[in-house]
Coordinates of C-alpha atoms and ligand atoms in Angstrom, one line a residue:
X1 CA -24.0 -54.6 17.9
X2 CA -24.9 -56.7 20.9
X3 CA -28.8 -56.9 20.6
X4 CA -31.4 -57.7 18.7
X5 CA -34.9 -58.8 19.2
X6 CA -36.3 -61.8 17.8
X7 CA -39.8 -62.7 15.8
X8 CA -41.6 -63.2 19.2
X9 CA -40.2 -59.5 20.1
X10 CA -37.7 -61.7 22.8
X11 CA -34.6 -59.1 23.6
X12 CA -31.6 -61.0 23.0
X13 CA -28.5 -59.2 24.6
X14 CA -25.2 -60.7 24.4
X15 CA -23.5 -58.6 27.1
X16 CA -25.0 -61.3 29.1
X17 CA -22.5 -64.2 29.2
X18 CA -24.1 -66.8 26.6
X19 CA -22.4 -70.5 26.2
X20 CA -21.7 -70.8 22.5
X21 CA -23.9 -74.1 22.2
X22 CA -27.0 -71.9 23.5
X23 CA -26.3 -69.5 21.0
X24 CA -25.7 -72.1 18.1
X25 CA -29.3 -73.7 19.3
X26 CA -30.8 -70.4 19.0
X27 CA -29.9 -69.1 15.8
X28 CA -31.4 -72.7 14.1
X29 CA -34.7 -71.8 15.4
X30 CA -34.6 -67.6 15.3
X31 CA -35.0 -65.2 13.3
X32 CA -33.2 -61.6 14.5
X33 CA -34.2 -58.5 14.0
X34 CA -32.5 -54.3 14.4
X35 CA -34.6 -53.1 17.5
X36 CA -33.7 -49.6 15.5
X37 CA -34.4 -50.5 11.8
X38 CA -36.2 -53.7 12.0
X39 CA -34.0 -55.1 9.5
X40 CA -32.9 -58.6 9.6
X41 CA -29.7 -58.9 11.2
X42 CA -27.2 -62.4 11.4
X43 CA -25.6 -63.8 15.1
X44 CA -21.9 -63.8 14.4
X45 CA -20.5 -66.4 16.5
X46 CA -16.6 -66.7 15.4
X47 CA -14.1 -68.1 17.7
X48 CA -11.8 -64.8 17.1
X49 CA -14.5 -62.2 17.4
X50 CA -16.7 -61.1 20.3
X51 CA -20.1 -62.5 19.9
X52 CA -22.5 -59.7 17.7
X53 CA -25.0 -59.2 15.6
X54 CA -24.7 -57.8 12.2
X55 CA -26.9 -56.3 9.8
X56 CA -27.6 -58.7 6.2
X57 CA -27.9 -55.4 4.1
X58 CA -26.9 -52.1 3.8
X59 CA -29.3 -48.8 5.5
X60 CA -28.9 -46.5 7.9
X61 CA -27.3 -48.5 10.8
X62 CA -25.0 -50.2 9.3
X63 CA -22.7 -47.0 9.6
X64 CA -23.7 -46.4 12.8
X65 CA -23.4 -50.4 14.2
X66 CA -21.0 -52.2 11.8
X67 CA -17.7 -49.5 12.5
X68 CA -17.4 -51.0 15.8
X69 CA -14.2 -52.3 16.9
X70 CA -14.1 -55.7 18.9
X71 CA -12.5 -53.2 21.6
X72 CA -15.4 -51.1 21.7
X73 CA -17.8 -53.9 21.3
X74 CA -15.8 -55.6 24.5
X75 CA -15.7 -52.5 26.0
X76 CA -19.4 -51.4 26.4
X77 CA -19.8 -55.3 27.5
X78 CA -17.6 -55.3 30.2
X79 CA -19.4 -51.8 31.4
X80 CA -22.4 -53.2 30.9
X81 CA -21.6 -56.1 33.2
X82 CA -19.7 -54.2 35.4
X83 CA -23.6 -51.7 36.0
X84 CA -25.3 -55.5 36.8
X85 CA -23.0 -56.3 39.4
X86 CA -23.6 -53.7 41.3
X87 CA -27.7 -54.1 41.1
X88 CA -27.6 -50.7 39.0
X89 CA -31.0 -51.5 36.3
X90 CA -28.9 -51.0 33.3
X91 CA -30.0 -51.6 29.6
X92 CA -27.2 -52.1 26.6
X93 CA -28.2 -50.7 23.3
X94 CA -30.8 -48.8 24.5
X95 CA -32.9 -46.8 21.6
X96 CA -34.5 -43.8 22.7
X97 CA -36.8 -43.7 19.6
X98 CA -38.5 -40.2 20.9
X99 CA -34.5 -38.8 20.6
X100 CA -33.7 -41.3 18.1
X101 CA -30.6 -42.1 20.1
X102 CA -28.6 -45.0 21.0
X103 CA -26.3 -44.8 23.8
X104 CA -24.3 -47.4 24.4
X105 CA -25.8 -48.1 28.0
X106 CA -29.0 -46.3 29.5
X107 CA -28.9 -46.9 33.4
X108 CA -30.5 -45.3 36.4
X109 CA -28.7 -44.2 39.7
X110 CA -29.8 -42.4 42.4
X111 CA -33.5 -41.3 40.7
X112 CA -31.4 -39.9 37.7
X113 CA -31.5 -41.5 34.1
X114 CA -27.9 -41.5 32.9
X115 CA -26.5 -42.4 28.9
X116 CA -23.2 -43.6 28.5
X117 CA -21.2 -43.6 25.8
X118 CA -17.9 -45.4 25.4
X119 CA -16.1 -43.9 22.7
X120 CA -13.3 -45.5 21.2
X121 CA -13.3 -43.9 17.6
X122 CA -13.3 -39.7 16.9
X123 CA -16.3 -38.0 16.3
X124 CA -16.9 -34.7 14.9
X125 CA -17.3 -32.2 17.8
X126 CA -20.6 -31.3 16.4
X127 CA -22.2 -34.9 16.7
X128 CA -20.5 -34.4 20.0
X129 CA -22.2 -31.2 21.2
X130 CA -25.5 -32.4 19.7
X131 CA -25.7 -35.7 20.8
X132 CA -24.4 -34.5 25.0
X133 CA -27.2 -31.6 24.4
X134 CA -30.0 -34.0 23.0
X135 CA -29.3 -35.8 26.5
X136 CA -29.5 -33.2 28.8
X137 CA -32.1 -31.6 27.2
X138 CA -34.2 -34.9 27.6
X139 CA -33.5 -35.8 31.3
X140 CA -30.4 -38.0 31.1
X141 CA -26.8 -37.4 32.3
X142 CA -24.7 -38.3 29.6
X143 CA -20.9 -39.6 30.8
X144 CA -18.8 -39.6 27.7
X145 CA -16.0 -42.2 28.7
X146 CA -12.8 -42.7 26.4
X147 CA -10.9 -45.5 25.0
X148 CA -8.0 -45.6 27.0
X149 CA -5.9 -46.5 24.0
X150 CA -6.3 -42.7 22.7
X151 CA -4.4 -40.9 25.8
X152 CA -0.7 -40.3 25.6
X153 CA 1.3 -39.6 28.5
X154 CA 4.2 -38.0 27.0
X155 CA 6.1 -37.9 30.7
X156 CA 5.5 -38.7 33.6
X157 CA 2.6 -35.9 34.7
X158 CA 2.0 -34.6 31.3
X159 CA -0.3 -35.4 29.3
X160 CA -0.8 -34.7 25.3
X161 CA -4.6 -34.3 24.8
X162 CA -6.7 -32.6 21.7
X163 CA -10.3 -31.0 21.5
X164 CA -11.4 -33.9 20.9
X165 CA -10.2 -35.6 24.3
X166 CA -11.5 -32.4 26.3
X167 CA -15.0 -32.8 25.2
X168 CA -15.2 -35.9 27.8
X169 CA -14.4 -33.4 30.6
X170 CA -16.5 -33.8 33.1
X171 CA -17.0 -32.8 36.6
X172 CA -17.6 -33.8 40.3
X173 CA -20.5 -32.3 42.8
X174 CA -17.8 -30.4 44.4
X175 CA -16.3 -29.2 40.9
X176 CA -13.2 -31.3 40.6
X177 CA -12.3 -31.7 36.9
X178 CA -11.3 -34.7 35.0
X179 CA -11.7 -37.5 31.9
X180 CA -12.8 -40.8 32.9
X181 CA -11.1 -43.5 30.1
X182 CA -11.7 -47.5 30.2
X183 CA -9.4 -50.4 28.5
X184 CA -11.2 -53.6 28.2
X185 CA -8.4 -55.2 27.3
X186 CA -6.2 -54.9 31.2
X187 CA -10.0 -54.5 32.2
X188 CA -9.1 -50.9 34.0
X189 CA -10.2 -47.5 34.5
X190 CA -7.6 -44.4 33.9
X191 CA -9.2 -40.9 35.3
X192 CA -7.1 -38.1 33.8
X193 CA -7.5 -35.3 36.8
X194 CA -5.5 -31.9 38.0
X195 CA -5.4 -31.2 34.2
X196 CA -3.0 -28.1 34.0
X197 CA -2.3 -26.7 30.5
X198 CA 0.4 -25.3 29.7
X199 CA -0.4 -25.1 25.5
X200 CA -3.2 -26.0 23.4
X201 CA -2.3 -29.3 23.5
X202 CA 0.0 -30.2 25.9
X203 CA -1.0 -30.6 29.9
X204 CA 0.6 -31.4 33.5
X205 CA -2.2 -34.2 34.8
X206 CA -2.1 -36.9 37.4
X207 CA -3.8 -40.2 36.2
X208 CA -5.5 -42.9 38.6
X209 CA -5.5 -46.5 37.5
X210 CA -8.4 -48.4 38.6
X211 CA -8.7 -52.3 38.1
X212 CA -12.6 -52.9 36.9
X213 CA -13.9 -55.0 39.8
X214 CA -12.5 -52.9 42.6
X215 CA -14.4 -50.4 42.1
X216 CA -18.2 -49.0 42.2
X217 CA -20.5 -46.3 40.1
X218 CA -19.7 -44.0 42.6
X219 CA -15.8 -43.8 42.5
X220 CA -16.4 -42.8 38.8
X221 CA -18.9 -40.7 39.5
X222 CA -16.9 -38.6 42.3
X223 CA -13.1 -39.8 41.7
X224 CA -10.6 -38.6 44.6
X225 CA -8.7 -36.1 43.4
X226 CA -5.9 -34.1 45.3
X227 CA -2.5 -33.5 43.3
X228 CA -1.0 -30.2 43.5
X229 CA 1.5 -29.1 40.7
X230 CA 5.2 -29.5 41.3
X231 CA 6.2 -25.9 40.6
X232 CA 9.9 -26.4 39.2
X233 CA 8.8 -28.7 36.7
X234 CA 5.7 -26.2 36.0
X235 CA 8.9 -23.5 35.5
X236 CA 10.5 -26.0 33.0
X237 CA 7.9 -26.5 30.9
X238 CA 6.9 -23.0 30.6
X239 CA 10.6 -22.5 29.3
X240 CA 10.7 -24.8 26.9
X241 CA 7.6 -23.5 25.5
X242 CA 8.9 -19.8 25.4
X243 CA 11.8 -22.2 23.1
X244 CA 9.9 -23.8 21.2
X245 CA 7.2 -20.7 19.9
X246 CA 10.3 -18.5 19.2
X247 CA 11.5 -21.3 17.2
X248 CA 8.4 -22.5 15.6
X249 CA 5.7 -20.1 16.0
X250 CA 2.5 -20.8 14.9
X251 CA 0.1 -17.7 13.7
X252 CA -0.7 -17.2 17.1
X253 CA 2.5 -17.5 18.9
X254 CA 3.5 -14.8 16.2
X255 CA 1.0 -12.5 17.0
X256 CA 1.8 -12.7 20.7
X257 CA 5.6 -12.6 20.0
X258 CA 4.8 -9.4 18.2
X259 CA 3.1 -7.8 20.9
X260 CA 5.7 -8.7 23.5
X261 CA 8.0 -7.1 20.8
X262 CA 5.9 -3.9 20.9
X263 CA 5.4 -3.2 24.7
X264 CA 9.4 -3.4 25.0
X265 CA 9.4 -6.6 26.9
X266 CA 11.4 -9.3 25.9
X267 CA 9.9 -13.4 26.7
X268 CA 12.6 -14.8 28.4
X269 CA 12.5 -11.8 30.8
X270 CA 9.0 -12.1 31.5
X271 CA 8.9 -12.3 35.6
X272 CA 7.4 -15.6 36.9
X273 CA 4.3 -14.1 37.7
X274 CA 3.1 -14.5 34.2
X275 CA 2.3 -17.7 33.6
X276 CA 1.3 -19.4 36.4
X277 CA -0.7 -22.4 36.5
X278 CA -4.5 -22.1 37.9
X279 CA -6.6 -25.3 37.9
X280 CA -9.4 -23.4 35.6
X281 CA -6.8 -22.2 33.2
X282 CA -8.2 -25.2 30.6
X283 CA -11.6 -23.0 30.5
X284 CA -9.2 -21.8 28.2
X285 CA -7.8 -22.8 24.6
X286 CA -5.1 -20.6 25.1
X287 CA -2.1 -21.3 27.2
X288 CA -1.9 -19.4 30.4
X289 CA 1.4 -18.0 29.8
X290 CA -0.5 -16.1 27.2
X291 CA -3.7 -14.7 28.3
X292 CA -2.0 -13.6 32.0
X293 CA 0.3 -12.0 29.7
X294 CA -2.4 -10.0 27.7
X295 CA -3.4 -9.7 31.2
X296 CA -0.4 -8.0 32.3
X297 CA -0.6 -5.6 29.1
X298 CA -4.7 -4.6 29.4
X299 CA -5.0 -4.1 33.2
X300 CA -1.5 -4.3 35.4
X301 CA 0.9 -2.5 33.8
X302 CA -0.6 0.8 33.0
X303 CA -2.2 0.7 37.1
X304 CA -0.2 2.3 39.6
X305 CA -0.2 1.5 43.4
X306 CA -4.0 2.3 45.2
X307 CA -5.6 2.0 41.7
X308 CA -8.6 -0.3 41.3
X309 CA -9.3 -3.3 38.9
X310 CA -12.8 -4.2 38.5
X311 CA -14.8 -6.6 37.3
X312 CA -16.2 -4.5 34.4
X313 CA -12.4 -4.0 33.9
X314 CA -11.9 -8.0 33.7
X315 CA -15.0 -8.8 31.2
X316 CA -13.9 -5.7 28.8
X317 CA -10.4 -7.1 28.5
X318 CA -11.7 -10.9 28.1
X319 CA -14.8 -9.5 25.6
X320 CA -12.1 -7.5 23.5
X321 CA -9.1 -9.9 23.3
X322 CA -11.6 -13.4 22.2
X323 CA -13.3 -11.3 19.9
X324 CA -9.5 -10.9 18.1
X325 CA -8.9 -14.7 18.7
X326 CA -5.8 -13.8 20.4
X327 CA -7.7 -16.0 24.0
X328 CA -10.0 -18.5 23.3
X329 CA -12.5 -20.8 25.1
X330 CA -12.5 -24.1 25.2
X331 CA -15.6 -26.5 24.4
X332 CA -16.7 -28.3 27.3
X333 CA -20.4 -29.7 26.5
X334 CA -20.6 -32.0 29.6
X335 CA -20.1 -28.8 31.7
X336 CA -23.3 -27.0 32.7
X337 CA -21.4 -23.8 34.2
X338 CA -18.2 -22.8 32.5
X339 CA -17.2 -19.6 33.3
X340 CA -13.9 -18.5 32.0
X341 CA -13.6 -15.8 34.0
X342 CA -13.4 -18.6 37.2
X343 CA -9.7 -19.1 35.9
X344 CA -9.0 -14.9 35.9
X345 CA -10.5 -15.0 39.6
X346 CA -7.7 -17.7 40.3
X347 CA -5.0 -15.8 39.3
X348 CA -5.9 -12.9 40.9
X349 CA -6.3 -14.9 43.8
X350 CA -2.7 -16.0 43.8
X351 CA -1.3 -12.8 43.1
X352 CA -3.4 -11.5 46.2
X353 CA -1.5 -14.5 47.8
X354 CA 1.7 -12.6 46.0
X355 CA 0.9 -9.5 47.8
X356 CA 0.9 -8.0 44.2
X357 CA -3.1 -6.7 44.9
X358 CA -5.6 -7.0 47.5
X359 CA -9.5 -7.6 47.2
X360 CA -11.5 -4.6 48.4
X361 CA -15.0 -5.9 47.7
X362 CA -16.5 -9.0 46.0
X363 CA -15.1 -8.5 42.3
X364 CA -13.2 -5.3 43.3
X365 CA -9.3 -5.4 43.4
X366 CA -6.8 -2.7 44.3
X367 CA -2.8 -3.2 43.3
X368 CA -0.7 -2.6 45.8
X369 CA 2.9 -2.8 43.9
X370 CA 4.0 -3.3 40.4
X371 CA 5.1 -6.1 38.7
X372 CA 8.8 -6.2 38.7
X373 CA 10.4 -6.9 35.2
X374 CA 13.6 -8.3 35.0
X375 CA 16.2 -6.6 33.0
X376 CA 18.9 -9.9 32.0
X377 CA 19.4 -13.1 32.8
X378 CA 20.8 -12.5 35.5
X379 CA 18.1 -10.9 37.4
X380 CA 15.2 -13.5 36.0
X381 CA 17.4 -16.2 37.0
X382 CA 17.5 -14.3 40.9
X383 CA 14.2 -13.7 40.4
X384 CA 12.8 -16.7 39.9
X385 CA 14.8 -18.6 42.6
X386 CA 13.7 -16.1 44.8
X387 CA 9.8 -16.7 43.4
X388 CA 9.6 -20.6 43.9
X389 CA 11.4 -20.5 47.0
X390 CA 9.0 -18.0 48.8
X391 CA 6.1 -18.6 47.2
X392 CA 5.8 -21.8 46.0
X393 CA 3.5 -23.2 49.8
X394 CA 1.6 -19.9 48.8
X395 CA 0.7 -21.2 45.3
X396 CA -0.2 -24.7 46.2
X397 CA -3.9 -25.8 44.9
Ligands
LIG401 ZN1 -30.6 -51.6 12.1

């Protein structure tokens, strides 16, 4: 840890730069104490280690304190120094002792309280959920931001990311989506944003790299974000996952498989209108080549032309299909509002664009043709051509 207080109840905080030789004169005439245990605690002032405190004995914040890595140590300093540059009141360490919690930096912006946490190692979602509730519950925005060391770009575009990684989602005022990361060590930001799954894991995203000093709060706060998906790689993707599940399926994929089995349809003939990409879709757990597939099966393909779809229609087939685990949500703490049916309004919205249905009312759809489903590869092959050429402007978001 970087503070302690000393016998006079003096703050010490060594995310402010300290010459060794003040620290050296200090520590012969102090004494340093845990502002949250009040247990002694040693100054640690190697030539290989960050500057830090550390606890004599064992108790309660020694887990808590002494797992830090000198990268997450280094870290939450350079953040820390980064807040004081630009005048934002900032405090490292800060124990909340009515919450009995620690974030790594308490600051204040714009009249709003705000914890950050830099997290470098994994946490169990729980301690994830309670800690990110405890906050907002008490008045503070908490901004999760990741060790940039734990995301993987497997290609360029897509990105490999677990539960884990998605619970540092967050969002802009105008409701753009993304993960803010930070490496001390090249002293830059990374912003994962236009985060598209296409499986539980596996996502097309656009990254921004950001050098430290050039720039402010605000840019983290409220990154740009504008990438739209490049469709034909979208199309490849989604193929190699239809591969790859009727390869290795998973008890998921086999339960899908098995219902594509039943309703006489066959996955490499499914028409390119299942499985588009919609910039919600990661409300989701489930890949969207399968729910707008379930989709498909509950509420398009028994309609004919002129009939209706509703929402009532829309939450029955959502309600029924996550209650057999065959679509699930995703946990997204940071996010106040998360309705999963935002990422169903999309893709109706696109196949309105498709001329597949129209919007009567509000939440009130009509279809106006069916679905076409290819018969062999020859037709899927014309169809999609056919698809991405005419529709790909269309489907740009
Ligand atoms: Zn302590």
């Amino acid at each position: 840890m970087l503070t302690a207080i000393t016998k006079m109840g003096n703050r010490i905080c060594l995310g402010l730069d300290y010459q060794k030789d003040t620290l050296l004169n200090l520590r012969c005439k102090e004494e340093f104490f845990c502002p949250v245990c009040g247990e002694s605690v040693l100054l640690k002032l190697g030539d290989q280690r960050i500057f830090h405190f550390a606890h004599k004995q064992g108790g309660v914040c020694r887990d808590f304190f002494e797992n830090e890595s000198i990268y997450h140590m280094e870290g939450k300093r350079q953040l820390y120094q980064w807040l004081l540059k630009q005048k934002i009141p900032s405090v490292l360490e800060y124990y909340d002792k009515e919450i009995q919690q620690r974030p790594d930096i308490m600051f204040q912006f714009n009249g709003r309280k705000y914890a950050l946490e830099y997290q470098c190692s994994t946490i169990s979602e729980s301690i994830f959920i309670k800690r990110t509730n405890s906050y907002l519950q008490n008045g503070y925005i908490p901004i999760w931001i990741l060790s940039s060391s734990q995301i993987h770009f497997k290609r360029k575009n897509c990105v490999s990311l677990s539960n884990f990684q998605y619970l540092f989602l967050r969002t802009t005022s105008s409701g753009k989506l993304f993960i803010p990361s930070y490496c001390p060590e090249i002293h830059q930001f990374q912003i994962v944003e236009s985060i598209i799954p296409f499986s539980i894991k596996n996502a097309f995203a656009h990254h921004s790299l950001y050098q430290i000093k050039n720039i402010g709060l605000n840019d983290l706060l409220e990154p740009q974000i504008n990438h739209p998906i490049d469709f034909s790689s979208w199309n490849r993707e989604i193929d190699k996952i239809k591969l790859n599940w009727t390869i290795h399926p998973s008890r998921q994929h086999k339960s899908f498989l098995n219902e594509i089995y039943n309703s006489h349809l066959n996955l490499f003939l499914l028409p390119p209108e299942i499985g588009l990409p919609v910039p919600h879709t990661l409300y989701f757990q489930t890949s969207p080549l399968i729910w707008q597939l379930y989709f498909y099966l509950d509420i398009i393909s028994s309609k004919n032309p002129n009939d209706f779809i509703t929402l009532e229609d829309i939450n029955f087939f959502l309600k029924k299909r996550i209650a057999r685990k065959e679509i699930m949500y995703r946990t997204l703490p940071q996010l106040e509002r998360s309705n999963p049916v935002v990422a169903i309004l999309e893709y109706l919205f696109q196949l309105e664009q498709l001329g597949i249905i129209t919007r009567k009312r509000e939440t009130t759809y009509q279809l106006k043709r069916k679905i076409i489903i290819p018969k062999s590869n020859r037709e899927i092959e014309e169809a999609k051509v056919l698809f991405y050429q005419k529709y790909q402007p269309i489907l740009s978001i």
